[in-house]
Coordinates of C-alpha atoms in Angstrom, one line a residue:
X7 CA 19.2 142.1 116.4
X8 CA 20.1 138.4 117.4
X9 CA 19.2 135.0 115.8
X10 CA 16.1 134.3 116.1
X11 CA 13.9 131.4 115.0
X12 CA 11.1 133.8 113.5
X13 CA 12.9 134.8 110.5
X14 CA 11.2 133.6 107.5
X15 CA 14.4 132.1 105.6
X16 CA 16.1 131.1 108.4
X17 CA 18.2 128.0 107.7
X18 CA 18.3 129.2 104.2
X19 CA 22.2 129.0 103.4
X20 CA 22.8 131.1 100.3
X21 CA 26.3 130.8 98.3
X22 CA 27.1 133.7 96.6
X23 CA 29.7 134.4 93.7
X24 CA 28.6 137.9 92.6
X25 CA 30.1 141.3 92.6
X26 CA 28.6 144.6 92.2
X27 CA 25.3 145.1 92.9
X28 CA 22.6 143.2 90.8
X29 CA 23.4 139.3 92.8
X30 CA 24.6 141.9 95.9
X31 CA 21.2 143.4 96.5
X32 CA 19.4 139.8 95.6
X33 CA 21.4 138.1 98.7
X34 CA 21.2 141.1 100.5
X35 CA 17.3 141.1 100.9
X36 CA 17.7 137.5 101.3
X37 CA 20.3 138.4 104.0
X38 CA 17.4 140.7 105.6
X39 CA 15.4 137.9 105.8
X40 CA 17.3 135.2 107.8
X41 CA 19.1 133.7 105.1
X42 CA 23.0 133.0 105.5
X43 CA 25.0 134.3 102.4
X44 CA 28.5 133.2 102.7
X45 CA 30.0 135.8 100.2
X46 CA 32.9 134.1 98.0
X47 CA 35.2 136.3 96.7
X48 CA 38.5 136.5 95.0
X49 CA 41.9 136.4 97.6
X50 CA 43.2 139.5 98.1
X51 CA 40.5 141.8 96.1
X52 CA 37.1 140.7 96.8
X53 CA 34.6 141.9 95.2
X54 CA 34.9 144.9 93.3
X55 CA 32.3 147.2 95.1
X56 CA 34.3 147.2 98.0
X57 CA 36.8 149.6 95.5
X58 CA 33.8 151.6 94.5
X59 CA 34.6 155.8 95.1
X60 CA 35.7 157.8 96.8
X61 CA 34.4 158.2 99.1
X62 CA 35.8 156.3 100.9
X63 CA 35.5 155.2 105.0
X64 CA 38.8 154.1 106.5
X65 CA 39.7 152.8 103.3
X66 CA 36.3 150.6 102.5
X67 CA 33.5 152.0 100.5
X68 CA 30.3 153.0 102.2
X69 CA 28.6 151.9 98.8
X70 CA 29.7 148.1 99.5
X71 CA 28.2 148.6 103.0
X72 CA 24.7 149.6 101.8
X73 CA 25.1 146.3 99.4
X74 CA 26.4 143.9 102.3
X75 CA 25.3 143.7 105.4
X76 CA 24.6 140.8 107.5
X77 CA 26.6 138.2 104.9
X78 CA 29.8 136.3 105.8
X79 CA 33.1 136.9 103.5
X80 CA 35.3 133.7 102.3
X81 CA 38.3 134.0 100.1
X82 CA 38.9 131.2 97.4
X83 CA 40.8 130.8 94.3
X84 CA 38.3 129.3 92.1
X85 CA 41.2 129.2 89.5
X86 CA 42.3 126.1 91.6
X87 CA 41.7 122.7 92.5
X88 CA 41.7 123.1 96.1
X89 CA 39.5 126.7 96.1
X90 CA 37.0 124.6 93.7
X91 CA 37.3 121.4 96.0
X92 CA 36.3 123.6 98.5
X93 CA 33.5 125.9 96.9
X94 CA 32.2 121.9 96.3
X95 CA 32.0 121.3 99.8
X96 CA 29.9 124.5 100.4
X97 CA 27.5 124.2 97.8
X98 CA 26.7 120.5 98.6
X99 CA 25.3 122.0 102.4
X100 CA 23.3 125.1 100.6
X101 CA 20.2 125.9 99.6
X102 CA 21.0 128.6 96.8
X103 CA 23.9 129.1 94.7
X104 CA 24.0 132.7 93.3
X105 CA 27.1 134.1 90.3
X106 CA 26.6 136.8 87.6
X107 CA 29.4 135.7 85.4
X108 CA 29.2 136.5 81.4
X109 CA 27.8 133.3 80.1
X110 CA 30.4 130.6 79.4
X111 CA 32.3 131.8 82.5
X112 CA 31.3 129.8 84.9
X113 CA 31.7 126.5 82.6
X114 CA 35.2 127.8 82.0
X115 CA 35.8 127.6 86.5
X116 CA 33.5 124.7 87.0
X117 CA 31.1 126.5 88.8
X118 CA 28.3 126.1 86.0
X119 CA 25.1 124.5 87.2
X120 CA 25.8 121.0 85.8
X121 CA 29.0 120.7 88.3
X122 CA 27.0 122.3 91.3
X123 CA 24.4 120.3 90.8
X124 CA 26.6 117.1 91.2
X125 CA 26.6 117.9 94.4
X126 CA 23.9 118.5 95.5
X127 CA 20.8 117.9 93.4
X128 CA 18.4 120.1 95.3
X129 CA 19.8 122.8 94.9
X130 CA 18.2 126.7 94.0
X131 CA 20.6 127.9 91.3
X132 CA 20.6 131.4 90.0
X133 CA 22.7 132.8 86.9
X134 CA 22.5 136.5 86.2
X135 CA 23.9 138.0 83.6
X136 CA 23.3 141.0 80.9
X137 CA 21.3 139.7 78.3
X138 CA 20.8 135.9 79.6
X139 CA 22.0 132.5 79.0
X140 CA 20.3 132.5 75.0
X141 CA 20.2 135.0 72.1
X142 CA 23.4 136.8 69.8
X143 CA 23.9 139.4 72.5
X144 CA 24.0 136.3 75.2
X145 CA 28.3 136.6 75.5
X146 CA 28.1 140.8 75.7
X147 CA 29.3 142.1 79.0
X148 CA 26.8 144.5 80.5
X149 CA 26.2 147.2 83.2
X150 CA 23.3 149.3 84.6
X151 CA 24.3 152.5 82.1
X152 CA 24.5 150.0 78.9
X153 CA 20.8 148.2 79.9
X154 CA 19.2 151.2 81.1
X155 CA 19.6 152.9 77.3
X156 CA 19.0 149.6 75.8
X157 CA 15.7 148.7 78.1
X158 CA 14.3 152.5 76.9
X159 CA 14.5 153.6 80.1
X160 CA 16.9 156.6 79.0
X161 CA 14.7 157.2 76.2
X162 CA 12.3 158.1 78.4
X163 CA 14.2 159.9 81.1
X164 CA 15.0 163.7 81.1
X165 CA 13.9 166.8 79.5
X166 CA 12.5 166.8 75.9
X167 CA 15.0 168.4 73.1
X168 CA 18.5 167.3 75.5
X169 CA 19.7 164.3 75.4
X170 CA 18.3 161.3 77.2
X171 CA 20.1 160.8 80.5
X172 CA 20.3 157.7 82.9
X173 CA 18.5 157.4 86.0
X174 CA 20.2 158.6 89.0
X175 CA 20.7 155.4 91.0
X176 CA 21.5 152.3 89.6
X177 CA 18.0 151.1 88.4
X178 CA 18.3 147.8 86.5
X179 CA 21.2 146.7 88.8
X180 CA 18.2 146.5 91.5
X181 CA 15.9 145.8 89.2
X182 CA 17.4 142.6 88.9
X183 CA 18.2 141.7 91.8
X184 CA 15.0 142.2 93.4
X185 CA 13.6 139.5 90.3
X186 CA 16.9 137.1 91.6
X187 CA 15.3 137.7 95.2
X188 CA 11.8 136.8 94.4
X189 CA 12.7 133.9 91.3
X190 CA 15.1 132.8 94.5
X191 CA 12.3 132.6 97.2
X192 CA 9.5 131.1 94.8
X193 CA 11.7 128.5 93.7
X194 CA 12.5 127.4 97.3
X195 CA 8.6 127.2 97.8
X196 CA 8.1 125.2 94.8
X197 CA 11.5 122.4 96.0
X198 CA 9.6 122.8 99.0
X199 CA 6.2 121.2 97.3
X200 CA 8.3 119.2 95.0
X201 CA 11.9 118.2 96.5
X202 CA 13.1 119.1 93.1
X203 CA 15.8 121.7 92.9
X204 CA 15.4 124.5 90.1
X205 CA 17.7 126.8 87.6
X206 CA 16.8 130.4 86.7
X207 CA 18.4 132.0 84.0
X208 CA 17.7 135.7 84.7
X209 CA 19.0 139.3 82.3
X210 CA 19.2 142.5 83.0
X211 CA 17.6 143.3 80.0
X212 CA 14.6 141.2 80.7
X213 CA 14.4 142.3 84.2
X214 CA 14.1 145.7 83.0
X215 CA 11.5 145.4 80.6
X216 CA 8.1 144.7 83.0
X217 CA 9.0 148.2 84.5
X218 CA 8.1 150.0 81.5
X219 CA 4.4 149.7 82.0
X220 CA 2.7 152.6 81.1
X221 CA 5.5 153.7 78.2
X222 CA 5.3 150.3 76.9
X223 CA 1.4 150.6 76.9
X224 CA 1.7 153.8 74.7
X225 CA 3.4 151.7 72.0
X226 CA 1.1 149.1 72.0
X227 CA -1.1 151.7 71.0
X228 CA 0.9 152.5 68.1
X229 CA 2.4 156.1 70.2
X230 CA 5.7 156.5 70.9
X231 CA 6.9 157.6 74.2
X232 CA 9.1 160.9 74.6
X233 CA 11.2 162.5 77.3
X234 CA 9.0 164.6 79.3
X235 CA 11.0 165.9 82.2
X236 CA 8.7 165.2 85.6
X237 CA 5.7 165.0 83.4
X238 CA 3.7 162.0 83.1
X239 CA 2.2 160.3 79.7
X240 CA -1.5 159.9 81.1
X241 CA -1.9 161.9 83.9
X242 CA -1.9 165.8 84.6
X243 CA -1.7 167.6 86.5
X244 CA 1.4 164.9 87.7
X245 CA 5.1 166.6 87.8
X246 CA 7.6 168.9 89.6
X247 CA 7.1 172.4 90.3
X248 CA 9.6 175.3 91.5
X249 CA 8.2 177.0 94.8
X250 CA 9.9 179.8 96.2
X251 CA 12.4 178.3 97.9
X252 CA 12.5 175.0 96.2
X253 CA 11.1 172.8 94.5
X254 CA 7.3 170.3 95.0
X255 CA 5.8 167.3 93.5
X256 CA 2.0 167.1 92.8
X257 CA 0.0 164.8 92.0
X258 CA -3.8 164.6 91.2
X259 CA -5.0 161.4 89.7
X260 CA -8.3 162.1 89.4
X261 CA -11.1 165.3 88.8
X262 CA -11.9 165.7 92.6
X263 CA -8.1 166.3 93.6
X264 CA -8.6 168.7 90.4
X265 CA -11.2 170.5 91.9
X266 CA -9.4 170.8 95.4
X267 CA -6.4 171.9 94.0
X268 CA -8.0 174.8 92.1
X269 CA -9.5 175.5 95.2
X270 CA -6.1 175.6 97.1
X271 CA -4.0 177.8 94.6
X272 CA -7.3 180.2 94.8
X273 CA -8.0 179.8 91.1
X274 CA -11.6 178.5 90.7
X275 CA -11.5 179.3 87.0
X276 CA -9.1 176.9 86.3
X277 CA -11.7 174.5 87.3
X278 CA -14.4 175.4 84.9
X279 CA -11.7 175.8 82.3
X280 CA -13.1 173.2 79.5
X281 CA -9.5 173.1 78.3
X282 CA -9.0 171.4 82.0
X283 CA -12.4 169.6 82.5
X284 CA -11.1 165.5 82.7
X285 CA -7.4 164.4 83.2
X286 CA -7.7 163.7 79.1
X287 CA -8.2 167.2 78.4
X288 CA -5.5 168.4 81.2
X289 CA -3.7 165.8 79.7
X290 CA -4.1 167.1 75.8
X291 CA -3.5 170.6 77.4
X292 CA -0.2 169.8 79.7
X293 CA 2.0 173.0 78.3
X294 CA -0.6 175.7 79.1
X295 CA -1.8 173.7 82.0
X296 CA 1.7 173.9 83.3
X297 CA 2.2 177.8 82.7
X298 CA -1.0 178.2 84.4
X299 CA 0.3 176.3 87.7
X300 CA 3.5 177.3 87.1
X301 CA 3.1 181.3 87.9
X302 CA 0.8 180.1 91.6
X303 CA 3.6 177.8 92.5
X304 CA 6.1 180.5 92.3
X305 CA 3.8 182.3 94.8
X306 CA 4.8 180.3 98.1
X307 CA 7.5 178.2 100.0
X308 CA 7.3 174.4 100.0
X309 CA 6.7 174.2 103.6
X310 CA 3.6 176.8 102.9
X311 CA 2.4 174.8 100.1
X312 CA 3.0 171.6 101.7
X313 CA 0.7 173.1 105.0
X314 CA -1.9 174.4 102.6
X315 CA -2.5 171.9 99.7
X316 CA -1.4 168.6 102.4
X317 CA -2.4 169.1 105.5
X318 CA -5.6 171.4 105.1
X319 CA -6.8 170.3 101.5
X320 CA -5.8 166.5 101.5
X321 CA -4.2 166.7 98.1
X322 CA -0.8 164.2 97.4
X323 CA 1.9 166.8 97.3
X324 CA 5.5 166.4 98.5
X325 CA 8.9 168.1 98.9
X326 CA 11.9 167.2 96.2
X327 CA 14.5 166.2 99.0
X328 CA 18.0 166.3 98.9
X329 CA 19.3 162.4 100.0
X330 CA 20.7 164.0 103.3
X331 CA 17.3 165.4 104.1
X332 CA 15.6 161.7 102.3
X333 CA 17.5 160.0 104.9
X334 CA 16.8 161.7 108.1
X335 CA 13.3 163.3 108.6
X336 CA 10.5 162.8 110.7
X337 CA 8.5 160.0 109.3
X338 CA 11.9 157.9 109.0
X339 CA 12.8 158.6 112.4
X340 CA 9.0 157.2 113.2
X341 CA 9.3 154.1 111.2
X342 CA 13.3 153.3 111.9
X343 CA 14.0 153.3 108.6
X344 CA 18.1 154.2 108.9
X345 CA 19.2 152.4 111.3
X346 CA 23.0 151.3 113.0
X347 CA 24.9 148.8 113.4
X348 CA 27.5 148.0 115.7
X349 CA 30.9 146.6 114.4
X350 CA 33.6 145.9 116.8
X351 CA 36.6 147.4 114.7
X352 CA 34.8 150.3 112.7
X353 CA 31.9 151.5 115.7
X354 CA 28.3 152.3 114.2
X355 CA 27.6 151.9 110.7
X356 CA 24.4 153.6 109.3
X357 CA 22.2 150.8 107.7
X358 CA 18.9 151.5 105.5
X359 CA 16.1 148.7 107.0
X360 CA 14.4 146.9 104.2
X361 CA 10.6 148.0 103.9
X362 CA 8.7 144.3 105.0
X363 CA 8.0 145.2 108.8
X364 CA 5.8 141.5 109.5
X365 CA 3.2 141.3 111.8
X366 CA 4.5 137.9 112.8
X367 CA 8.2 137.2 111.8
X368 CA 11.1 139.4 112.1
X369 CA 13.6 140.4 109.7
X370 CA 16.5 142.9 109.4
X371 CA 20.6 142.4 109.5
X372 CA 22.5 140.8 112.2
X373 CA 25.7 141.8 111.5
X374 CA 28.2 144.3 109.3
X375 CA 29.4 143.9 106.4
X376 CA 32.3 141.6 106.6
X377 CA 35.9 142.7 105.9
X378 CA 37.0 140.4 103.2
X379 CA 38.1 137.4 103.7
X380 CA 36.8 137.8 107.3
X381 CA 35.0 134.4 107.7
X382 CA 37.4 131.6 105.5
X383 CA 37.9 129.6 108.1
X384 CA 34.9 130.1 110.8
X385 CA 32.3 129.1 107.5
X386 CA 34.4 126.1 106.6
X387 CA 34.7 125.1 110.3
X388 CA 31.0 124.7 110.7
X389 CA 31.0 122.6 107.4
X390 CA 33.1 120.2 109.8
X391 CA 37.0 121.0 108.7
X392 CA 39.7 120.8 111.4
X393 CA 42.5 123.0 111.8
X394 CA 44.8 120.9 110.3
X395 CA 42.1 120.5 107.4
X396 CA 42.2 124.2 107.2
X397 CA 45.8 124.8 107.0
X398 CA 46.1 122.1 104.6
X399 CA 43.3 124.0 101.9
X400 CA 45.3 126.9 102.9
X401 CA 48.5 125.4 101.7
X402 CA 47.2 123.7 98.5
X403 CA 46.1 127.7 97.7
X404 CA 42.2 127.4 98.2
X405 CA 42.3 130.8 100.1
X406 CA 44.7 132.4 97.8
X407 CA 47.8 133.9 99.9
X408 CA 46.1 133.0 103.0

């Protein structure tokens, strides 16, 4: 894709001081969107994602791909006067400043919101951390395992009598940043209405919290949620079940799916079955409901379950995919979903497309993800430095050993 003046955030210049992934997905949807993230990162490492395997892709991580496309790489020493002179000189231009630092960090570089803001008073500024800027546990570090068995996710997630296990992807680190992406974009509107600039103090922890929805609303009921494998809390029947060749998801979320679904397995006396009558009762009776289900599931393939109950009966149902098979299918080859991208010195990258497909503005990634360091001096160029400027931040160690 090429600039284009229907990108919602376009002229949006986003300065971003994270690593990892919860302030890396936040800029990266803001990326998707039109924005311009200059990526700051630290000479000679950068961030630390790009270290994150094997596997690894002519020495780079695929993982810091998925993370980083369409964003610009500087390298500065923010240990020194120069890097911080010229970190100055780029947040006084943006619209959004972006770090994740443990709190008293960035007071400790001079890159807290006080000193940004003194130059440039409008500015959008966004401080992610593990627990947030207030409370005891404000100064511990934190990462996606620690919150997810801290938010009660992990208390939540696996088979009941084995020990609670994490989610399989890292959960809370997008959590977050999809909140940073939207407390980001809904500040902008508000400076937009106001001219006043804003300063979100966003946690993990918090982030995670919302998500809990239906396991929170059995406490506040005075119940306390269990792990239930790919069984749901308040609806049934609502899991995983093994085929004969694999494994399918099914889900009826109300008495007329029921009904249906009875009808597909060829069991009509489950139907009349007052032990099965409302989704309470299946609900009340999940373990023989399961056994019941269980033994017809056994009975077929996926692909013939997914042809009889799908296709002919209408009921939700779906295949458990491996990610290979997640990645390239049918209805993702329909949609565009996975994507390429063309990079002069590494040939096509795969890139996953963001979901918002607009009826009237355009979105997606312009370019790859940038080797580090890749765009020092083109970003500080267009701020208005010379050469000579340049080589003279370079030689007071802004760039590091550049």
């Amino acid at each position: 894709m090429t600039g284009s003046s229907d990108r919602i955030l376009d002229g949006v210049t986003v300065v971003d001081l994270t690593t990892f992934v919860t302030g890396g997905f936040c800029s990266l949807m803001l990326a998707n969107q039109g924005a311009e993230v200059i990526k700051v990162e630290r000479p000679g490492a950068g961030d630390d994602n790009r270290h994150s395997g094997p596997p690894f892709i002519d020495g780079e991580s695929p993982y810091f791909w998925t993370i980083n496309y369409g964003k610009k790489s500087v390298e500065l020493d923010l240990k020194s006067e120069a890097g911080r002179e010229a970190l100055y000189d780029l947040a006084s231009e943006a619209d959004v400043f972006l770090q994740n630092y443990r709190p008293g960090t960035a007071e400790r570089l001079d890159v807290d919101e006080e000193s940004i803001r003194a130059h440039n008073d409008e500015i959008v500024y966004c401080a992610i951390s593990a627990f947030g800027q207030t409370g005891p546990w404000r100064e511990r570090p934190g990462y996606d395992l620690l919150v997810q068995g801290m938010s009660g996710i992990m208390s939540v997630t696996g088979e009941p009598d084995r020990q609670p296990v994490k989610v399989g992807l890292p959960m809370t680190d997008l959590i977050t940043g999809m909140w940073a992406a939207f407390g980001i974009v809904t500040a902008l509107y508000r400076r937009e209405q106001t001219g006043e600039g804003e300063y979100i103090d966003l946690g993990m922890l918090d982030a995670a919290l919302p998500w809990l929805t239906k396991q929170a609303g059995k406490v506040f009921a005075g119940e306390s949620p269990s792990r239930m494998g790919t069984r749901d809390p308040v609806l049934a029947p609502y899991q995983t079940f093994e085929t004969a060749d694999g494994h399918l998801n099914v889900a009826c979320l109300n008495d007329r799916l029921w009904d249906r679904l009875c009808a597909a397995l060829d069991r009509a006396d489950l139907a009349t079955d007052d032990r099965f009558a409302s989704n309470a009762d299946r609900v009340e009776h999940m373990r023989e409901l399961e056994t019941e289900l269980a033994a017809a599931f056994r009975g077929r393939t996926t692909d013939e379950w997914i042809e009889r109950l799908v296709e002919e009966a209408g009921i939700p149902a779906g295949p458990v995919y491996e990610v290979a098979d997640a990645l390239d299918n049918e209805q993702i080859e329909a949609r565009g979903t996975v994507t390429t991208i063309e990079d002069p010195d590494r040939g096509e990258i795969p890139v996953i497309e963001h979901p918002l497909n607009y009826a009237r503005a355009t979105s997606g990634f312009e370019s790859p993800p940038p080797r580090l360091g890749e765009h020092s001096r083109e970003v500080f160029r267009d701020l208005g430095y010379d050469e000579a400027a340049l080589d003279e931040l370079a030689a007071r160690g802004a760039f590091g050993g550049d």
